[in-house]
Coordinates of C-alpha atoms (C1' of nucleotides) in Angstrom, one line a residue:
Chain A
X1 CA 80.6 9.8 57.3
X2 CA 80.6 7.9 54.0
X3 CA 81.8 11.1 52.6
X4 CA 83.6 9.6 49.7
X5 CA 83.2 6.7 47.4
X6 CA 86.9 6.2 47.5
X7 CA 87.2 6.1 51.2
X8 CA 90.4 4.3 51.7
X9 CA 90.8 3.0 48.2
X10 CA 94.1 4.3 46.9
X11 CA 95.3 4.5 43.3
X12 CA 97.9 2.5 41.6
X13 CA 100.4 5.3 41.9
X14 CA 99.8 5.7 45.6
X15 CA 100.4 2.0 46.2
X16 CA 103.5 2.0 44.0
X17 CA 104.8 5.0 46.0
X18 CA 104.3 3.2 49.3
X19 CA 106.0 0.1 48.0
X20 CA 109.0 2.2 46.9
X21 CA 109.1 4.1 50.1
X22 CA 109.8 0.9 52.0
X23 CA 112.2 -0.4 49.4
X24 CA 110.1 -3.5 48.7
X25 CA 109.6 -5.3 45.4
X26 CA 105.9 -6.2 45.6
X27 CA 103.8 -5.9 42.5
X28 CA 101.7 -2.8 42.8
X29 CA 98.9 -4.1 40.7
X30 CA 98.5 -7.2 43.0
X31 CA 98.6 -5.0 46.1
X32 CA 96.1 -2.7 44.5
X33 CA 93.7 -5.6 43.8
X34 CA 93.9 -6.7 47.4
X35 CA 93.5 -3.3 48.9
X36 CA 90.6 -2.4 46.6
X37 CA 88.9 -5.7 47.4
X38 CA 89.1 -5.1 51.1
X39 CA 87.9 -1.5 50.7
X40 CA 85.0 -2.7 48.5
X41 CA 84.0 -5.2 51.2
X42 CA 84.0 -2.5 53.9
X43 CA 82.0 -0.2 51.7
X44 CA 79.4 -2.8 50.8
X45 CA 79.2 -3.8 54.5
X46 CA 78.4 -0.3 55.5
X47 CA 75.9 0.1 52.8
X48 CA 74.2 -3.0 54.0
X49 CA 74.2 -1.7 57.5
X50 CA 72.4 1.5 56.4
X51 CA 69.9 -0.6 54.5
X52 CA 69.1 -2.9 57.5
X53 CA 68.9 0.1 59.9
X54 CA 65.8 1.2 58.1
X55 CA 64.1 -1.9 59.3
X56 CA 65.6 -1.7 62.8
X57 CA 68.1 -4.4 62.1
X58 CA 71.8 -4.8 61.4
X59 CA 73.6 -7.2 59.2
X60 CA 74.3 -9.5 62.1
X61 CA 70.7 -9.5 63.3
X62 CA 69.4 -10.0 59.8
X63 CA 71.8 -12.9 59.2
X64 CA 70.7 -14.5 62.4
X65 CA 67.0 -14.2 61.6
X66 CA 67.5 -15.5 58.1
X67 CA 69.5 -18.5 59.4
X68 CA 66.7 -19.1 61.9
X69 CA 64.1 -19.1 59.1
X70 CA 66.2 -21.5 57.1
X71 CA 66.1 -23.8 60.1
X72 CA 62.4 -24.0 60.5
X73 CA 62.4 -21.0 62.8
X74 CA 64.4 -22.6 65.6
X75 CA 68.0 -23.3 66.4
X76 CA 70.4 -23.4 69.3
X77 CA 72.8 -20.5 70.0
X78 CA 75.8 -22.8 69.4
X79 CA 74.6 -23.9 66.0
X80 CA 73.8 -20.3 65.1
X81 CA 77.3 -19.3 66.0
X82 CA 78.8 -22.0 63.9
X83 CA 76.7 -21.3 60.8
X84 CA 77.1 -17.5 61.1
X85 CA 80.8 -17.8 61.7
X86 CA 80.8 -15.7 64.9
X87 CA 81.5 -16.5 68.5
X88 CA 78.8 -17.8 70.9
X89 CA 79.2 -14.6 72.9
X90 CA 78.3 -12.6 69.8
X91 CA 75.2 -14.7 69.3
X92 CA 74.2 -14.1 72.9
X93 CA 74.4 -10.3 72.3
X94 CA 72.5 -10.5 69.0
X95 CA 69.8 -12.6 70.6
X96 CA 69.6 -10.2 73.5
X97 CA 68.7 -7.4 71.1
X98 CA 66.4 -9.4 68.9
X99 CA 64.5 -10.7 72.0
X100 CA 64.2 -7.2 73.3
X101 CA 62.6 -6.2 70.0
X102 CA 60.3 -9.2 70.1
X103 CA 61.7 -10.8 66.9
X104 CA 62.8 -14.0 68.6
X105 CA 62.3 -15.7 72.0
X106 CA 64.6 -18.0 74.0
X107 CA 63.3 -21.4 75.1
X108 CA 65.3 -23.9 77.2
X109 CA 65.9 -27.2 75.5
X110 CA 63.9 -30.2 76.8
X111 CA 66.5 -32.8 75.8
X112 CA 69.7 -31.1 76.9
X113 CA 69.7 -29.1 80.1
X114 CA 72.7 -27.1 78.9
X115 CA 71.2 -26.1 75.7
X116 CA 68.6 -23.6 74.6
X117 CA 66.6 -22.8 71.5
X118 CA 66.2 -19.4 69.8
X119 CA 62.8 -19.3 68.2
X120 CA 61.6 -16.9 65.5
X121 CA 58.4 -15.1 66.5
X122 CA 55.6 -14.2 64.1
X123 CA 56.9 -10.6 64.2
X124 CA 60.4 -11.8 63.3
X125 CA 59.1 -13.7 60.4
X126 CA 57.0 -10.7 59.2
X127 CA 60.0 -8.4 59.4
X128 CA 62.0 -10.8 57.3
X129 CA 59.2 -11.0 54.7
X130 CA 58.9 -7.2 54.5
X131 CA 62.6 -6.8 54.2
X132 CA 63.1 -9.4 51.5
X133 CA 62.0 -7.6 48.3
X134 CA 64.2 -4.6 48.9
X135 CA 67.0 -6.6 50.2
X136 CA 67.3 -8.9 47.2
X137 CA 66.5 -6.1 44.9
X138 CA 69.5 -4.1 46.2
X139 CA 71.8 -7.0 46.0
X140 CA 70.8 -7.7 42.4
X141 CA 71.1 -4.0 41.4
X142 CA 74.5 -3.9 43.0
X143 CA 75.9 -6.1 40.2
X144 CA 73.5 -4.9 37.6
X145 CA 76.3 -3.3 35.6
X146 CA 77.7 -6.7 34.8
X147 CA 76.6 -9.2 32.2
X148 CA 75.9 -12.8 33.1
X149 CA 79.3 -13.8 31.6
X150 CA 81.1 -11.1 33.5
X151 CA 79.4 -12.2 36.8
X152 CA 80.5 -15.7 36.2
X153 CA 84.1 -14.5 35.5
X154 CA 84.0 -12.4 38.7
X155 CA 82.8 -15.3 40.8
X156 CA 85.6 -17.4 39.5
X157 CA 88.3 -14.8 40.2
X158 CA 86.9 -13.9 43.6
X159 CA 86.7 -17.6 44.5
X160 CA 90.3 -18.1 43.6
X161 CA 91.4 -15.1 45.6
X162 CA 89.5 -16.2 48.6
X163 CA 90.9 -19.7 48.4
X164 CA 94.4 -18.3 48.1
X165 CA 93.9 -16.0 51.0
X166 CA 92.6 -18.7 53.3
X167 CA 95.5 -21.0 52.3
X168 CA 97.7 -18.2 53.4
X169 CA 96.0 -17.6 56.7
X170 CA 97.6 -20.7 58.3
Chain B
X1 CA 86.5 -18.4 65.2
X2 CA 87.3 -18.3 61.5
X3 CA 86.2 -21.9 61.7
X4 CA 85.3 -22.2 58.1
X5 CA 86.4 -20.7 54.9
X6 CA 82.8 -20.5 53.8
X7 CA 81.7 -18.6 56.8
X8 CA 78.5 -17.0 55.6
X9 CA 79.1 -17.6 51.9
X10 CA 76.1 -19.5 50.6
X11 CA 75.9 -21.6 47.5
X12 CA 73.9 -20.7 44.4
X13 CA 71.2 -23.2 45.4
X14 CA 70.8 -21.7 48.8
X15 CA 70.4 -18.3 47.3
X16 CA 67.9 -19.5 44.8
X17 CA 65.9 -21.3 47.5
X18 CA 65.7 -18.1 49.6
X19 CA 64.6 -16.1 46.6
X20 CA 61.9 -18.7 45.8
X21 CA 60.9 -18.7 49.5
X22 CA 59.9 -15.1 49.4
X23 CA 58.3 -15.4 45.9
X24 CA 60.7 -12.9 44.3
X25 CA 62.1 -12.9 40.9
X26 CA 65.7 -11.8 41.5
X27 CA 68.5 -13.4 39.6
X28 CA 70.2 -15.9 41.9
X29 CA 73.6 -15.5 40.2
X30 CA 73.6 -11.7 40.7
X31 CA 72.6 -12.1 44.3
X32 CA 75.3 -14.7 44.8
X33 CA 77.9 -12.4 43.4
X34 CA 76.9 -9.6 45.8
X35 CA 76.7 -11.9 48.8
X36 CA 80.0 -13.6 48.1
X37 CA 81.7 -10.2 47.6
X38 CA 80.5 -9.0 51.0
X39 CA 81.6 -12.3 52.6
X40 CA 85.0 -12.0 51.0
X41 CA 85.4 -8.5 52.2
X42 CA 84.5 -9.6 55.8
X43 CA 86.9 -12.5 55.5
X44 CA 89.8 -10.5 54.3
X45 CA 89.1 -7.8 56.8
X46 CA 89.4 -10.4 59.6
X47 CA 92.5 -11.9 58.2
X48 CA 94.0 -8.4 58.1
X49 CA 93.0 -7.9 61.7
X50 CA 94.8 -11.1 62.7
X51 CA 97.9 -10.0 60.8
X52 CA 98.0 -6.5 62.4
X53 CA 97.4 -8.0 65.9
X54 CA 100.8 -9.6 65.7
X55 CA 102.3 -6.1 65.6
X56 CA 100.1 -4.8 68.4
X57 CA 98.0 -2.9 65.8
X58 CA 94.6 -3.1 64.1
X59 CA 93.5 -2.2 60.6
X60 CA 92.3 1.1 61.8
X61 CA 95.5 1.9 63.7
X62 CA 97.6 0.8 60.8
X63 CA 95.7 3.0 58.4
X64 CA 96.1 5.9 60.7
X65 CA 99.8 5.5 61.0
X66 CA 100.3 4.9 57.3
X67 CA 98.3 8.0 56.5
X68 CA 100.4 10.0 59.0
X69 CA 103.6 8.8 57.4
X70 CA 102.2 9.9 53.9
X71 CA 101.7 13.3 55.4
X72 CA 105.2 13.9 56.6
X73 CA 104.4 12.3 60.0
X74 CA 101.9 15.0 61.1
X75 CA 98.2 15.7 60.5
X76 CA 95.2 17.0 62.4
X77 CA 92.5 14.6 63.7
X78 CA 89.9 16.2 61.4
X79 CA 92.0 15.7 58.3
X80 CA 92.8 12.1 59.4
X81 CA 89.1 11.4 59.8
X82 CA 88.4 12.8 56.4
X83 CA 91.1 10.8 54.6
X84 CA 90.4 7.6 56.5
X85 CA 86.7 7.9 56.0
X86 CA 85.8 7.5 59.6
X87 CA 84.3 9.9 62.2
X88 CA 86.3 12.3 64.3
X89 CA 85.2 10.4 67.3
X90 CA 86.8 7.3 65.9
X91 CA 90.0 9.1 65.3
X92 CA 90.0 10.3 68.9
X93 CA 89.7 6.7 70.0
X94 CA 92.4 5.4 67.7
X95 CA 94.8 8.2 68.7
X96 CA 94.1 7.4 72.4
X97 CA 95.3 3.9 71.8
X98 CA 98.3 4.8 69.6
X99 CA 99.4 7.5 72.1
X100 CA 99.1 5.0 75.0
X101 CA 101.4 2.7 73.0
X102 CA 103.9 5.5 72.2
X103 CA 103.4 5.3 68.4
X104 CA 102.1 8.9 68.1
X105 CA 101.9 12.0 70.3
X106 CA 99.3 14.8 70.3
X107 CA 100.5 18.4 70.0
X108 CA 98.3 21.5 70.1
X109 CA 98.3 23.7 67.0
X110 CA 100.1 27.0 67.2
X111 CA 98.0 28.7 64.5
X112 CA 94.5 27.5 65.4
X113 CA 93.6 27.2 69.1
X114 CA 90.9 24.7 68.3
X115 CA 93.1 22.4 66.3
X116 CA 95.7 19.8 67.2
X117 CA 98.3 17.7 65.4
X118 CA 98.9 14.0 65.7
X119 CA 102.6 13.3 65.3
X120 CA 104.2 10.0 64.4
X121 CA 106.9 9.1 66.9
X122 CA 110.2 7.4 66.0
X123 CA 108.7 4.2 67.5
X124 CA 105.6 4.6 65.3
X125 CA 107.8 4.9 62.2
X126 CA 109.8 1.9 63.2
X127 CA 106.7 -0.2 63.7
X128 CA 105.5 0.8 60.2
X129 CA 108.8 -0.1 58.7
X130 CA 108.9 -3.5 60.4
X131 CA 105.4 -4.2 59.3
X132 CA 105.8 -3.3 55.7
X133 CA 107.5 -6.3 54.2
X134 CA 105.1 -8.8 55.6
X135 CA 102.1 -6.6 55.0
X136 CA 102.8 -6.0 51.3
X137 CA 103.9 -9.6 50.9
X138 CA 100.6 -10.9 52.2
X139 CA 98.6 -8.6 50.1
X140 CA 100.6 -9.7 47.1
X141 CA 100.3 -13.4 47.9
X142 CA 96.5 -13.0 48.4
X143 CA 96.0 -12.5 44.6
X144 CA 99.0 -14.6 43.6
X145 CA 96.6 -17.2 42.0
X146 CA 95.7 -14.7 39.3
X147 CA 97.6 -13.7 36.2
X148 CA 98.2 -10.1 35.5
X149 CA 95.5 -10.1 32.9
X150 CA 93.1 -11.7 35.3
X151 CA 93.9 -9.1 38.0
X152 CA 93.2 -6.3 35.5
X153 CA 89.9 -8.0 34.6
X154 CA 89.1 -8.3 38.3
X155 CA 89.9 -4.6 39.0
X156 CA 87.6 -3.6 36.1
X157 CA 84.7 -5.7 37.3
X158 CA 85.2 -4.7 40.9
X159 CA 85.3 -1.1 40.0
X160 CA 82.1 -1.3 38.1
X161 CA 80.3 -3.1 40.9
X162 CA 81.5 -0.5 43.4
X163 CA 80.4 2.4 41.2
X164 CA 77.0 0.7 40.7
X165 CA 76.7 0.2 44.4
X166 CA 77.5 3.8 45.4
X167 CA 75.1 5.1 42.7
X168 CA 72.4 3.0 44.4
X169 CA 73.2 4.2 47.9
X170 CA 71.4 7.5 47.3
Chain C
dC1 C1' 82.2 45.2 69.8
dC2 C1' 79.2 41.6 70.4
dC3 C1' 76.8 37.9 69.1
dA4 C1' 75.6 34.1 66.0
dT5 C1' 77.2 30.6 63.6
dG6 C1' 80.6 27.4 62.3
dT7 C1' 84.5 24.2 63.2
dA8 C1' 87.9 21.1 66.1
dG9 C1' 88.2 17.9 69.4
dT10 C1' 86.4 15.2 73.1
dT11 C1' 82.9 12.6 75.8
dA12 C1' 79.1 9.5 76.5
dG13 C1' 76.6 5.8 75.2
dC14 C1' 75.1 2.2 71.7
dC15 C1' 76.3 -1.8 68.7
dG16 C1' 78.7 -5.8 67.0
dC17 C1' 82.7 -8.3 67.2
dC18 C1' 86.3 -10.6 70.0
dT19 C1' 88.7 -13.5 74.1
dA20 C1' 88.7 -15.3 78.6
dA21 C1' 86.5 -16.8 82.5
dT22 C1' 82.2 -18.6 84.9
dT23 C1' 78.3 -21.6 85.6
dA24 C1' 75.6 -25.4 84.6
dT25 C1' 75.0 -29.6 82.6
dG26 C1' 76.2 -33.9 80.2
dT27 C1' 79.4 -37.9 79.4
dA28 C1' 83.0 -41.1 80.1
dT29 C1' 86.5 -43.5 82.8
dT30 C1' 87.8 -45.8 86.5
Chain D
dA1 C1' 79.5 -43.6 92.2
dA2 C1' 82.9 -40.2 91.9
dT3 C1' 86.0 -37.7 89.3
dA4 C1' 87.6 -35.7 85.2
dC5 C1' 86.7 -33.8 81.0
dA6 C1' 83.8 -31.7 77.4
dT7 C1' 80.1 -28.6 75.9
dA8 C1' 76.3 -24.8 76.2
dA9 C1' 75.4 -20.4 77.4
dT10 C1' 76.4 -16.3 79.7
dT11 C1' 79.2 -12.5 81.7
dA12 C1' 82.9 -9.2 81.9
dG13 C1' 85.8 -6.4 79.6
dG14 C1' 88.3 -4.6 75.3
dC15 C1' 88.2 -2.6 70.5
dG16 C1' 86.6 0.1 66.8
dG17 C1' 82.9 1.9 64.5
dC18 C1' 78.8 5.2 65.0
dT19 C1' 75.7 9.6 66.5
dA20 C1' 74.6 13.2 69.5
dA21 C1' 75.9 16.4 72.7
dC22 C1' 79.3 19.4 74.8
dT23 C1' 83.4 22.6 75.2
dA24 C1' 86.6 25.7 73.2
dC25 C1' 88.0 28.6 69.8
dA26 C1' 87.4 31.4 65.2
dT27 C1' 85.1 34.4 62.4
dG28 C1' 81.8 37.3 60.0
dG29 C1' 77.7 40.6 60.2
dG30 C1' 75.0 43.9 62.4

DNA sequence: CCCATGTAGTTAGCCGCCTAATTATGTATT
DNA sequence: AATACATAATTAGGCGGCTAACTACATGGG
């Protein structure tokens, strides 16, 4: 797997050919930007998965642990689902795995009988702390090719694409 | 789901706070760029999934069909796996679904007894053709906020990030 | 010629994501 | 107080990714 860097990232010519094939009039460069962006996201996502696997985690599990730590080590599944942007069912599955590995525990809520709390264990906090230097180092290195100005430009352009996309998602 | 645009995309302050929390010296802006890029990729990926679902497809199935059409409507599972950048097992699963829906058929190879061919059916080709205008239209609209110059700049910066990342994946 | 090794495809089983349905609890209305 | 509605969490089942193991076939070296 991960055979090729260009996994699924076509060239301008390939895109132009496809557009022509369907007799459309889309702008190849625009389409290329969109396709490359999606491909880059997939690629980085997989790289992150490999990275987290070295610590027995996954991106989803890491995000849950980090969110928990930002919330004083304790949060309800519903609120986790909301802040992570995933369904409650997904949180149930993630917590199942994390609890099995001893990184979090479940505790019923005292105030609300329907609710529960997911609590970060000492081991969970330790795992996060061990992970952090490499994690942030990798993220930083990822964009190390760019100058501060270029990073600012990239953030601006990316933000505008994202806003355009979500406006279009209706 | 897809509750929020900013699903999992933190602010500069949040990133800086996390870095401080672990006593690291990473550059928050760099980290922010990386995190936002991954989040954008996830978001666009999910938007694409919703789009394809309207045609009874998924991103993976669409990519397989499109790849097939680019190859004269016929290709072996192994070669599909290689060009799509997924495992052979994944191709087996995708073809199972597409065959069930009548969009492709499997045919054993005459030359090589181990091999097989996945063949695009008329219905598969029709589905692709019906999908194309909306598909490319959406991709184009996604980056519609940007001028041609800005798109070129974005492609350059994105390419450099991707190259930096894959160099780092070791 | 046979056997070892390699390659093609599938299967089994795990993970993370989803939706829909279920169960339990809280809240509000009458 | 009872009934209706809303919310919290889980469960069941599907999809698409993966790895590892298995089967079937091909091929090259002794």
